[in-house]
Coordinates of C-alpha atoms in Angstrom, one line a residue:
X246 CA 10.8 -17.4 12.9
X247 CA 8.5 -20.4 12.1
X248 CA 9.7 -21.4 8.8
X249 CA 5.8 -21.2 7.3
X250 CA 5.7 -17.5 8.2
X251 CA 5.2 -15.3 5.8
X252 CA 7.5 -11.7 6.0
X253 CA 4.8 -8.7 5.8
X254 CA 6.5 -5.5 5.3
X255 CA 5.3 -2.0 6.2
X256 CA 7.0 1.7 6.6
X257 CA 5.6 4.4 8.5
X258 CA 6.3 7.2 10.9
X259 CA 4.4 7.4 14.3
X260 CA 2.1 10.2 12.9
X261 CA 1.5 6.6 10.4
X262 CA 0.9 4.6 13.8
X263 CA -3.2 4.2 13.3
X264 CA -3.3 3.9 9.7
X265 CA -0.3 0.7 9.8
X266 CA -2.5 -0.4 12.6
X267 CA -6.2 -0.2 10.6
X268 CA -4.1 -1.8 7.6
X269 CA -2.9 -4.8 9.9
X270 CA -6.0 -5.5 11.4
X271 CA -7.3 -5.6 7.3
X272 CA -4.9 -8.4 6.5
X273 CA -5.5 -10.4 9.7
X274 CA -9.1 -10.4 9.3
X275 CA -9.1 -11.8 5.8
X276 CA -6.9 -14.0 6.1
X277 CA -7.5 -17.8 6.1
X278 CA -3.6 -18.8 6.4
X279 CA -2.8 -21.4 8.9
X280 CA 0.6 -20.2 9.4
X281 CA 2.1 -17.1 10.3
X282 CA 2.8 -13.7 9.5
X283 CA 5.7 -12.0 10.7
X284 CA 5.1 -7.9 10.6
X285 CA 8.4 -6.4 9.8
X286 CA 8.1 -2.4 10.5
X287 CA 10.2 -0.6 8.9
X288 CA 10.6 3.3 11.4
X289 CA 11.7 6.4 10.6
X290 CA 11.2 7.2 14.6
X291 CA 11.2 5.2 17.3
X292 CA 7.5 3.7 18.1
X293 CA 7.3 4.2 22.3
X294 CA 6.9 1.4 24.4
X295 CA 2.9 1.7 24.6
X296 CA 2.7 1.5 20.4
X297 CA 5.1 -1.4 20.2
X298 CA 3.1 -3.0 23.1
X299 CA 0.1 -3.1 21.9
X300 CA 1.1 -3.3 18.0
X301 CA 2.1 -7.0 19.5
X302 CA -0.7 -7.5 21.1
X303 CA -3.3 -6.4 17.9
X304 CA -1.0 -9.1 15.7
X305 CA -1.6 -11.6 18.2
X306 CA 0.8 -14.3 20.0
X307 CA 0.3 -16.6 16.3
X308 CA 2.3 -13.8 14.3
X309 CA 6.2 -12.4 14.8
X310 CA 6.6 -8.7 15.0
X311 CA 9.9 -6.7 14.5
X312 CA 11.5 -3.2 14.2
X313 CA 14.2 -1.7 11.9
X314 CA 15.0 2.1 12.4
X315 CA 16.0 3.1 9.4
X316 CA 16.5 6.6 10.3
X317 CA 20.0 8.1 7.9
X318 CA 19.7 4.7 6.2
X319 CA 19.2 7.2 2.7
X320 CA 21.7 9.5 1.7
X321 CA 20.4 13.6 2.0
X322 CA 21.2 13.9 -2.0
X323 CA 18.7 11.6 -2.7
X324 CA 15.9 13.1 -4.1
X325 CA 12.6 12.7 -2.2
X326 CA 9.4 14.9 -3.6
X327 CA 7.7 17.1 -0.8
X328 CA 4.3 15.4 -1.1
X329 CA 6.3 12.1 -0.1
X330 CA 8.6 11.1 3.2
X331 CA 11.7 9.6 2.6
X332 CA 9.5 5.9 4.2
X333 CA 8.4 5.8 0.8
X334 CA 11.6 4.8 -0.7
X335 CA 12.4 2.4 2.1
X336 CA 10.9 -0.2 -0.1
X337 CA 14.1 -0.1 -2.4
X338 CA 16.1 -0.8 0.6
X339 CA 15.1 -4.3 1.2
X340 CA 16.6 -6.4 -0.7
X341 CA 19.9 -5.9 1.3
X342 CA 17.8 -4.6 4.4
X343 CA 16.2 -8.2 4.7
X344 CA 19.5 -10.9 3.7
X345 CA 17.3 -13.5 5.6
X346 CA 14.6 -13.2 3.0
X347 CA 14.3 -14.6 -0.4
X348 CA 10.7 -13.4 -1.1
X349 CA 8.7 -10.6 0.9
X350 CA 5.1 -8.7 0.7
X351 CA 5.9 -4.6 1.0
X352 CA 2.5 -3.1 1.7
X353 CA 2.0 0.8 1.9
X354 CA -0.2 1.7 5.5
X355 CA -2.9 3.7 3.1
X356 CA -4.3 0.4 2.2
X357 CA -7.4 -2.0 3.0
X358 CA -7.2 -5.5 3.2
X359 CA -10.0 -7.5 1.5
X360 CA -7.9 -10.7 0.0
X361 CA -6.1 -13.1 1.8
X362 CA -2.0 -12.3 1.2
X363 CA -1.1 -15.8 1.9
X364 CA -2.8 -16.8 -0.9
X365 CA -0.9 -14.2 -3.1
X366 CA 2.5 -15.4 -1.3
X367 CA 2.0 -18.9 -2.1
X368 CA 0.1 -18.9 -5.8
X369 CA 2.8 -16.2 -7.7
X370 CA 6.0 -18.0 -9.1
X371 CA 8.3 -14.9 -9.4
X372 CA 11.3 -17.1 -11.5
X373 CA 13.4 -14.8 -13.7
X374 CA 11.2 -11.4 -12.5
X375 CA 11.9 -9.3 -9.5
X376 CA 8.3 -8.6 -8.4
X377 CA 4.7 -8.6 -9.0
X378 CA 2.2 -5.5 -8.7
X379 CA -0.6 -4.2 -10.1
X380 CA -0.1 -2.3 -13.3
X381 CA -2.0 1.3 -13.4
X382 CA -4.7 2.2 -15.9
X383 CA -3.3 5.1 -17.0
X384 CA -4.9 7.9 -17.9
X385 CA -4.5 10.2 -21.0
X386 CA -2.8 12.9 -19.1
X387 CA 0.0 10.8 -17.8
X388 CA 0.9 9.0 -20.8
X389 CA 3.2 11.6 -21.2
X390 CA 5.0 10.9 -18.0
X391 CA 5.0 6.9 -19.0
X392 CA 7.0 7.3 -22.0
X393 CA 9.3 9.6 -20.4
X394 CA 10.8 7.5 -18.1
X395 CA 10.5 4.4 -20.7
X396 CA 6.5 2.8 -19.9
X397 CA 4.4 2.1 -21.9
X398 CA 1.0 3.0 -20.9
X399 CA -0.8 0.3 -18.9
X400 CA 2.7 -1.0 -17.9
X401 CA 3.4 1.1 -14.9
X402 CA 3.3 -1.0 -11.3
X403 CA 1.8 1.3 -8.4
X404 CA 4.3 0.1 -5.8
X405 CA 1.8 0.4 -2.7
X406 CA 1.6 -3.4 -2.5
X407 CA 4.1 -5.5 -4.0
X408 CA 5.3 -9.3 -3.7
X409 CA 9.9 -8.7 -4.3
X410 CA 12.0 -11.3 -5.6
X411 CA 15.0 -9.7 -3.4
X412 CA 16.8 -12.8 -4.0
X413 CA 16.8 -12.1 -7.7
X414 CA 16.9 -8.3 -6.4
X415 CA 20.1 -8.4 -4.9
X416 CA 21.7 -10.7 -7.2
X417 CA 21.2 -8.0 -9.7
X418 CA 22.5 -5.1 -7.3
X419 CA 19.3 -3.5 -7.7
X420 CA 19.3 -1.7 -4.2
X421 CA 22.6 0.1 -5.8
X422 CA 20.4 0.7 -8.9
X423 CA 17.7 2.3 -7.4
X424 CA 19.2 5.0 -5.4
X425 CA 21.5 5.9 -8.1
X426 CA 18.4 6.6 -9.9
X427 CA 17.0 8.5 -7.4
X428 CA 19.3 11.1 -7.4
X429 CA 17.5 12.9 -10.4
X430 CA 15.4 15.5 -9.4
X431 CA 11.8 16.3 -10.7
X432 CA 10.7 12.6 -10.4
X433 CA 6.8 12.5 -10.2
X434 CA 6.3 9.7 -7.9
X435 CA 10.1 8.8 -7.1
X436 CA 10.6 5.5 -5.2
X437 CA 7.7 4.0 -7.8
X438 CA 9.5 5.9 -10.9
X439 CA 12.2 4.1 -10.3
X440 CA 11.4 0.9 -9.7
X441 CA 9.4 1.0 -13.4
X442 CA 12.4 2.1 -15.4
X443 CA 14.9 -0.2 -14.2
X444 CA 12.9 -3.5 -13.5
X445 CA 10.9 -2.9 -17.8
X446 CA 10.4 -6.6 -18.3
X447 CA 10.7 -8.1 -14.9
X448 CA 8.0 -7.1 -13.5
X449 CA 4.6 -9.5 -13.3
X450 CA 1.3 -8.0 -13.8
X451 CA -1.3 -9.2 -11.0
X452 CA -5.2 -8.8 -11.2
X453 CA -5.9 -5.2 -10.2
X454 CA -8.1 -6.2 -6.7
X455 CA -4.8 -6.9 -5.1
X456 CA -4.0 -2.9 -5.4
X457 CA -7.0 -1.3 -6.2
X458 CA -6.2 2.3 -6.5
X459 CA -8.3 5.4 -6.2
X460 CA -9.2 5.8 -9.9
X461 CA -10.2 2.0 -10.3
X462 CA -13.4 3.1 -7.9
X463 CA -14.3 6.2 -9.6
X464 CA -17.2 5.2 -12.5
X465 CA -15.8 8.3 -14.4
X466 CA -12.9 6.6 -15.0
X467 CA -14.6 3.0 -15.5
X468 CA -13.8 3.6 -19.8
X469 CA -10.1 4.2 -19.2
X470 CA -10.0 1.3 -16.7
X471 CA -11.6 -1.0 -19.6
X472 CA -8.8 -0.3 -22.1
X473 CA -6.7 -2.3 -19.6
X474 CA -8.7 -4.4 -17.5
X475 CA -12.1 -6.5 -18.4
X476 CA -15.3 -5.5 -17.3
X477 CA -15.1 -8.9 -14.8
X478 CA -12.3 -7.0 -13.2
X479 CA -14.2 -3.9 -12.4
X480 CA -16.4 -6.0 -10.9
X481 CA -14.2 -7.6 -8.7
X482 CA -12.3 -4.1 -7.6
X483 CA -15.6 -3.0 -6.6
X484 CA -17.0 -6.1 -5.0
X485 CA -13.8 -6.9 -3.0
X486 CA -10.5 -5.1 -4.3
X487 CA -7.9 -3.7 -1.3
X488 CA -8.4 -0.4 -1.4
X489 CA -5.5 1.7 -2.2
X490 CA -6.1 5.3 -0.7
X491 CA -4.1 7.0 -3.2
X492 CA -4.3 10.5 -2.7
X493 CA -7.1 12.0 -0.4
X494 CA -7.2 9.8 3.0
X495 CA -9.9 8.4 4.6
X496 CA -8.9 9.6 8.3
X497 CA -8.8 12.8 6.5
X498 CA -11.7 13.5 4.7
X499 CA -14.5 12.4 2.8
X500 CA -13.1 10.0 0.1
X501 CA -13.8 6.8 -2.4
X502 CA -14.6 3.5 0.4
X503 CA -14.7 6.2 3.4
X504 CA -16.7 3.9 5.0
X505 CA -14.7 0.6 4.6
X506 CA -11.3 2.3 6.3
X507 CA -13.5 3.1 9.5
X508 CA -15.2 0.0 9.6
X509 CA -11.8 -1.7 10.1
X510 CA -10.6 1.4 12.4
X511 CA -13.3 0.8 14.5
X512 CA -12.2 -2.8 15.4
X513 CA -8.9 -1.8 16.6
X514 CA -8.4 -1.8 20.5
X515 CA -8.6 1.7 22.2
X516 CA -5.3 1.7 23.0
X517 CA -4.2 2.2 19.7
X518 CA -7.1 4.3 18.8
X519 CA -6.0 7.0 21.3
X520 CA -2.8 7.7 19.2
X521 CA -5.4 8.8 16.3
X522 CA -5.8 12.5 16.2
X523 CA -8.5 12.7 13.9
X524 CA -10.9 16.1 13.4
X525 CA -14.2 15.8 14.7
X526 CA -16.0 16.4 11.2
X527 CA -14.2 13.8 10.1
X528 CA -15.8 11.0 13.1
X529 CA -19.1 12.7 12.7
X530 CA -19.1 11.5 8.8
X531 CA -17.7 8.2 9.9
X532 CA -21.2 7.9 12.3
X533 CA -23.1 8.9 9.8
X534 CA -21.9 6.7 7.5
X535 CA -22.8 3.8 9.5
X536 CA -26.5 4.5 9.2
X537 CA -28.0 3.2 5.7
X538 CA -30.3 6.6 5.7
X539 CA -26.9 8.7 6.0
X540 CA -24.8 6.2 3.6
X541 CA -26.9 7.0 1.1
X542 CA -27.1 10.9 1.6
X543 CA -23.7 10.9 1.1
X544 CA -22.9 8.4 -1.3
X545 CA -25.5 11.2 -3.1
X546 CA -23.1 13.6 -2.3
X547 CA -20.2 12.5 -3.5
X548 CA -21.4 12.0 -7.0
X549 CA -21.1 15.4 -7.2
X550 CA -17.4 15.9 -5.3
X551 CA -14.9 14.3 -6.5
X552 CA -12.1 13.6 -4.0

């Protein structure tokens, strides 16, 4: 590995193949850095030779791809919520997963790329903390839910994208930590639970464009995202945040920045494309979105669904 690579970090399953693809192509395509990134992909399944094959090929000769099955890597008493696989709480593996590494980006496949990482990599001095994130602008109704596992409100990290310390990580036995932790049922969101309880006061708070969940592009939530956040921020979400597709999905159905995840899926090679089983509705609202008449019919629309 060129020593000015940077280590990108993704887990996904192969129903997970297009999305981790569209998210790649994101990062690639706003980036400016003259070195290297080197995709680490963390599996569940084996990818088949045609998806590993042409994952290389989308990342390009310049960039370093490998592959870690991490399949019975967590124990079965661990606690993983139905709405979530068990990839999710891959993420608290890698400190000890990734010895090699002092410093790493984990980035969840759901998201859109609109920043350039390798400025994130280089510009964040994470001394004496064990990551940085974006902090949630939480909302009255889960307040409740901060205080309870020992947030305050406006302090919880959404863990989708998130630059780890796992040097300062595994000094600290965190991995250890983190599963123990998990082994308490009834955890909302349990990988991201987690990690706020036990790293209170080591965690660095980053501008919210680098994560920009779903609630941050919503204008009914604009007031609750002002008692964090300026008014410049919202700005800059809009303008240019990575989109976060926190809950409903954009391959899916009709969402917040439907139209930015397809523009990106529509500039990956057919041969990855092909692995994407997607409803027709679904492309029929993606071409329609294309057209400025049909953009705003259903940018119309959606002011009256919310989803």
């Amino acid at each position: 590995m060129h020593k000015n690579s940077i280590p990108l970090v993704l887990a996904f399953t192969p129903n997970y193949y297009v999305p981790a693809c569209t998210c790649l192509v994101s990062i690639l395509e706003s980036s400016e850095f003259k070195g290297s990134f080197h995709v680490i992909c963390l599996l569940t399944e084996e990818l088949n030779d045609e998806m590993r094959n042409s994952l290389a090929e989308l990342i390009g000769p310049t960039n370093t791809l490998s592959f870690l099955n991490l399949a019975g890597k967590i124990a079965d008493d661990i606690y993983v919520d139905e709405k979530y696989t068990v990839a999710a709480n891959y993420r608290l593996l890698l400190p000890d997963l990734l010895p090699e590494f002092d410093t790493i980006i984990y980035i969840d496949c759901d998201i859109i790329v609109r920043n350039d990482l390798a400025e994130l990599f280089h510009s964040v001095d994470l001394t004496g903390h064990y990551m940085a994130g974006v902090f949630e602008a939480t909302l009255d109704f889960q307040k409740e839910h901060m205080l309870a596992i020992g947030c305050d409100p406006g302090k919880y990290i959404n863990s989708g994208l998130l630059l780890m310390n796992l040097r300062e990580l595994r000094q600290d036995n965190m991995s250890t930590k983190f599963l123990e932790a998990l082994r308490f049922p009834g955890l909302e969101f349990p990988d991201q639970d987690v990690i706020n309880q036990l790293c209170v006061g080591k965690i660095i708070g980053l501008p919210p464009y680098w994560n920009s969940i779903r609630t941050f592009f919503i204008p009914a939530y604009k007031a609750n995202f002002l008692q964090f956040y300026s008014a410049d921020d919202w700005i800059n979400v809009q303008r240019t945040g990575n989109i976060h597709y926190t809950g409903p999905k954009p391959w899916n159905t009709f969402t917040v920045a439907f139209d930015i995840w397809w523009q990106y899926y529509n500039n990956l090679p057919n041969s990855i494309k092909k692995f994407g089983n997607y409803s027709s509705k679904v492309r029929l609202l993606a071409t329609i979105y294309e057209n400025s008449l049909g953009k705003n019919l259903l940018d119309g629309l959606r002011k009256f669904v919310r989803r």
